[in-house]
GROMACS .gro file of C-alpha atoms in nm:
model
  154
    1UNK     CA    1   3.755   1.571   0.303
    2UNK     CA    2   4.001   1.427   0.557
    3UNK     CA    3   4.049   1.574   0.901
    4UNK     CA    4   4.226   1.912   0.893
    5UNK     CA    5   4.591   1.872   0.978
    6UNK     CA    6   4.831   2.123   1.134
    7UNK     CA    7   5.207   2.118   1.074
    8UNK     CA    8   5.408   2.406   1.218
    9UNK     CA    9   5.262   2.732   1.084
   10UNK     CA   10   5.060   2.550   0.817
   11UNK     CA   11   4.711   2.405   0.823
   12UNK     CA   12   4.490   2.233   0.568
   13UNK     CA   13   4.226   2.464   0.426
   14UNK     CA   14   3.858   2.409   0.489
   15UNK     CA   15   3.581   2.324   0.241
   16UNK     CA   16   3.495   2.692   0.191
   17UNK     CA   17   3.839   2.757   0.040
   18UNK     CA   18   3.800   2.461  -0.193
   19UNK     CA   19   3.458   2.591  -0.303
   20UNK     CA   20   3.614   2.926  -0.402
   21UNK     CA   21   3.900   2.743  -0.573
   22UNK     CA   22   3.659   2.519  -0.762
   23UNK     CA   23   3.461   2.822  -0.883
   24UNK     CA   24   3.782   2.983  -1.012
   25UNK     CA   25   3.876   2.660  -1.190
   26UNK     CA   26   3.539   2.668  -1.368
   27UNK     CA   27   3.619   3.001  -1.537
   28UNK     CA   28   3.734   3.010  -1.899
   29UNK     CA   29   4.074   3.144  -1.794
   30UNK     CA   30   4.154   2.855  -1.559
   31UNK     CA   31   3.945   2.562  -1.681
   32UNK     CA   32   4.255   2.381  -1.812
   33UNK     CA   33   4.391   2.356  -1.456
   34UNK     CA   34   4.113   2.113  -1.360
   35UNK     CA   35   4.331   1.839  -1.512
   36UNK     CA   36   4.586   1.884  -1.231
   37UNK     CA   37   4.581   1.779  -0.868
   38UNK     CA   38   4.607   2.063  -0.620
   39UNK     CA   39   4.600   2.136  -0.250
   40UNK     CA   40   4.528   2.455  -0.058
   41UNK     CA   41   4.686   2.528   0.277
   42UNK     CA   42   4.671   2.817   0.521
   43UNK     CA   43   4.984   2.980   0.657
   44UNK     CA   44   4.934   3.116   1.008
   45UNK     CA   45   5.251   3.323   1.003
   46UNK     CA   46   5.244   3.658   0.825
   47UNK     CA   47   5.508   3.653   0.552
   48UNK     CA   48   5.654   3.938   0.352
   49UNK     CA   49   5.841   3.968   0.026
   50UNK     CA   50   6.007   4.292  -0.085
   51UNK     CA   51   5.853   4.467   0.219
   52UNK     CA   52   5.499   4.366   0.121
   53UNK     CA   53   5.274   4.116   0.289
   54UNK     CA   54   5.237   3.791   0.095
   55UNK     CA   55   4.864   3.720   0.080
   56UNK     CA   56   4.899   3.394  -0.111
   57UNK     CA   57   5.153   3.202  -0.311
   58UNK     CA   58   5.131   2.928  -0.569
   59UNK     CA   59   5.395   2.657  -0.553
   60UNK     CA   60   5.466   2.396  -0.817
   61UNK     CA   61   5.590   2.074  -0.667
   62UNK     CA   62   5.904   1.903  -0.787
   63UNK     CA   63   5.910   1.551  -0.926
   64UNK     CA   64   5.985   1.382  -0.593
   65UNK     CA   65   5.724   1.589  -0.407
   66UNK     CA   66   5.465   1.506  -0.674
   67UNK     CA   67   5.549   1.138  -0.654
   68UNK     CA   68   5.513   1.133  -0.276
   69UNK     CA   69   5.203   1.355  -0.249
   70UNK     CA   70   5.027   1.300  -0.585
   71UNK     CA   71   4.978   1.680  -0.596
   72UNK     CA   72   5.088   1.905  -0.883
   73UNK     CA   73   5.059   2.247  -0.719
   74UNK     CA   74   4.979   2.404  -0.383
   75UNK     CA   75   4.820   2.738  -0.303
   76UNK     CA   76   4.946   2.876   0.027
   77UNK     CA   77   4.704   3.135   0.169
   78UNK     CA   78   4.757   3.388   0.447
   79UNK     CA   79   4.508   3.258   0.704
   80UNK     CA   80   4.448   3.597   0.865
   81UNK     CA   81   4.391   3.781   0.536
   82UNK     CA   82   4.149   3.510   0.423
   83UNK     CA   83   3.951   3.522   0.747
   84UNK     CA   84   3.937   3.903   0.760
   85UNK     CA   85   3.859   3.972   0.392
   86UNK     CA   86   3.582   3.746   0.264
   87UNK     CA   87   3.496   3.993  -0.015
   88UNK     CA   88   3.849   3.954  -0.160
   89UNK     CA   89   3.877   3.575  -0.149
   90UNK     CA   90   3.766   3.508  -0.507
   91UNK     CA   91   4.003   3.770  -0.648
   92UNK     CA   92   4.291   3.630  -0.442
   93UNK     CA   93   4.243   3.274  -0.570
   94UNK     CA   94   4.186   3.390  -0.929
   95UNK     CA   95   4.505   3.599  -0.907
   96UNK     CA   96   4.713   3.308  -0.783
   97UNK     CA   97   4.586   3.078  -1.057
   98UNK     CA   98   4.694   3.341  -1.313
   99UNK     CA   99   5.052   3.260  -1.214
  100UNK     CA  100   5.019   2.913  -1.372
  101UNK     CA  101   5.055   2.826  -1.739
  102UNK     CA  102   5.084   2.493  -1.915
  103UNK     CA  103   5.296   2.431  -2.224
  104UNK     CA  104   5.196   2.215  -2.520
  105UNK     CA  105   5.295   1.900  -2.333
  106UNK     CA  106   5.090   1.995  -2.026
  107UNK     CA  107   5.392   2.082  -1.811
  108UNK     CA  108   5.305   2.357  -1.564
  109UNK     CA  109   5.524   2.657  -1.497
  110UNK     CA  110   5.478   2.987  -1.320
  111UNK     CA  111   5.472   3.338  -1.465
  112UNK     CA  112   5.510   3.674  -1.299
  113UNK     CA  113   5.262   3.960  -1.310
  114UNK     CA  114   5.165   4.122  -1.640
  115UNK     CA  115   5.240   4.469  -1.504
  116UNK     CA  116   5.505   4.574  -1.258
  117UNK     CA  117   5.566   4.944  -1.213
  118UNK     CA  118   5.591   5.211  -0.946
  119UNK     CA  119   5.293   5.442  -0.891
  120UNK     CA  120   5.525   5.744  -0.913
  121UNK     CA  121   5.646   5.642  -1.261
  122UNK     CA  122   5.291   5.601  -1.389
  123UNK     CA  123   5.187   5.934  -1.236
  124UNK     CA  124   5.483   6.111  -1.398
  125UNK     CA  125   5.508   5.930  -1.736
  126UNK     CA  126   5.173   5.759  -1.786
  127UNK     CA  127   5.152   5.442  -1.991
  128UNK     CA  128   5.507   5.457  -2.124
  129UNK     CA  129   5.545   5.077  -2.155
  130UNK     CA  130   5.343   4.837  -2.367
  131UNK     CA  131   5.233   4.640  -2.058
  132UNK     CA  132   5.103   4.955  -1.891
  133UNK     CA  133   4.913   5.058  -2.207
  134UNK     CA  134   4.753   4.713  -2.226
  135UNK     CA  135   4.662   4.734  -1.858
  136UNK     CA  136   4.505   5.080  -1.887
  137UNK     CA  137   4.315   4.974  -2.201
  138UNK     CA  138   4.175   4.674  -2.013
  139UNK     CA  139   4.088   4.887  -1.711
  140UNK     CA  140   3.916   5.147  -1.930
  141UNK     CA  141   3.650   4.892  -2.018
  142UNK     CA  142   3.509   4.936  -1.668
  143UNK     CA  143   3.288   5.215  -1.546
  144UNK     CA  144   3.505   5.472  -1.363
  145UNK     CA  145   3.270   5.455  -1.065
  146UNK     CA  146   3.332   5.079  -1.043
  147UNK     CA  147   3.710   5.129  -1.068
  148UNK     CA  148   3.704   5.387  -0.787
  149UNK     CA  149   3.492   5.149  -0.579
  150UNK     CA  150   3.733   4.860  -0.645
  151UNK     CA  151   4.040   5.069  -0.563
  152UNK     CA  152   3.884   5.191  -0.238
  153UNK     CA  153   3.852   4.826  -0.125
  154UNK     CA  154   4.230   4.764  -0.164
   0.00000   0.00000   0.00000
């Protein structure tokens, strides 16, 4: 790997990040992404979106950017979150890769989260939407003790 570069608030990621990324790309869910060229970079400035800290972001590059860099997508990772939460690194990378899909021609695009809802709505109305029902059905496959343990780590 080439020497780590710094540009403004951004820095090339180290080999450990690429090892986690490679493991995620070897899963059944993301294996198809191995056909694309990617780069991972750290952001050393805490960013927020909708009043929440952005832990990572996946960015598809445009045609000119791809031509210049020979990279299809970039994962931008909050440097401080990564350093302080080694037990959450795999989940973070896996999550970001879930934002990518490829069409029949192989063109990549991004998708938003499967479920987006307020806690208060779920507490008051339960699984009132199809997406919430699917989410709770998936979650119910896990042992409740494991779910409580996972939630306590958030």
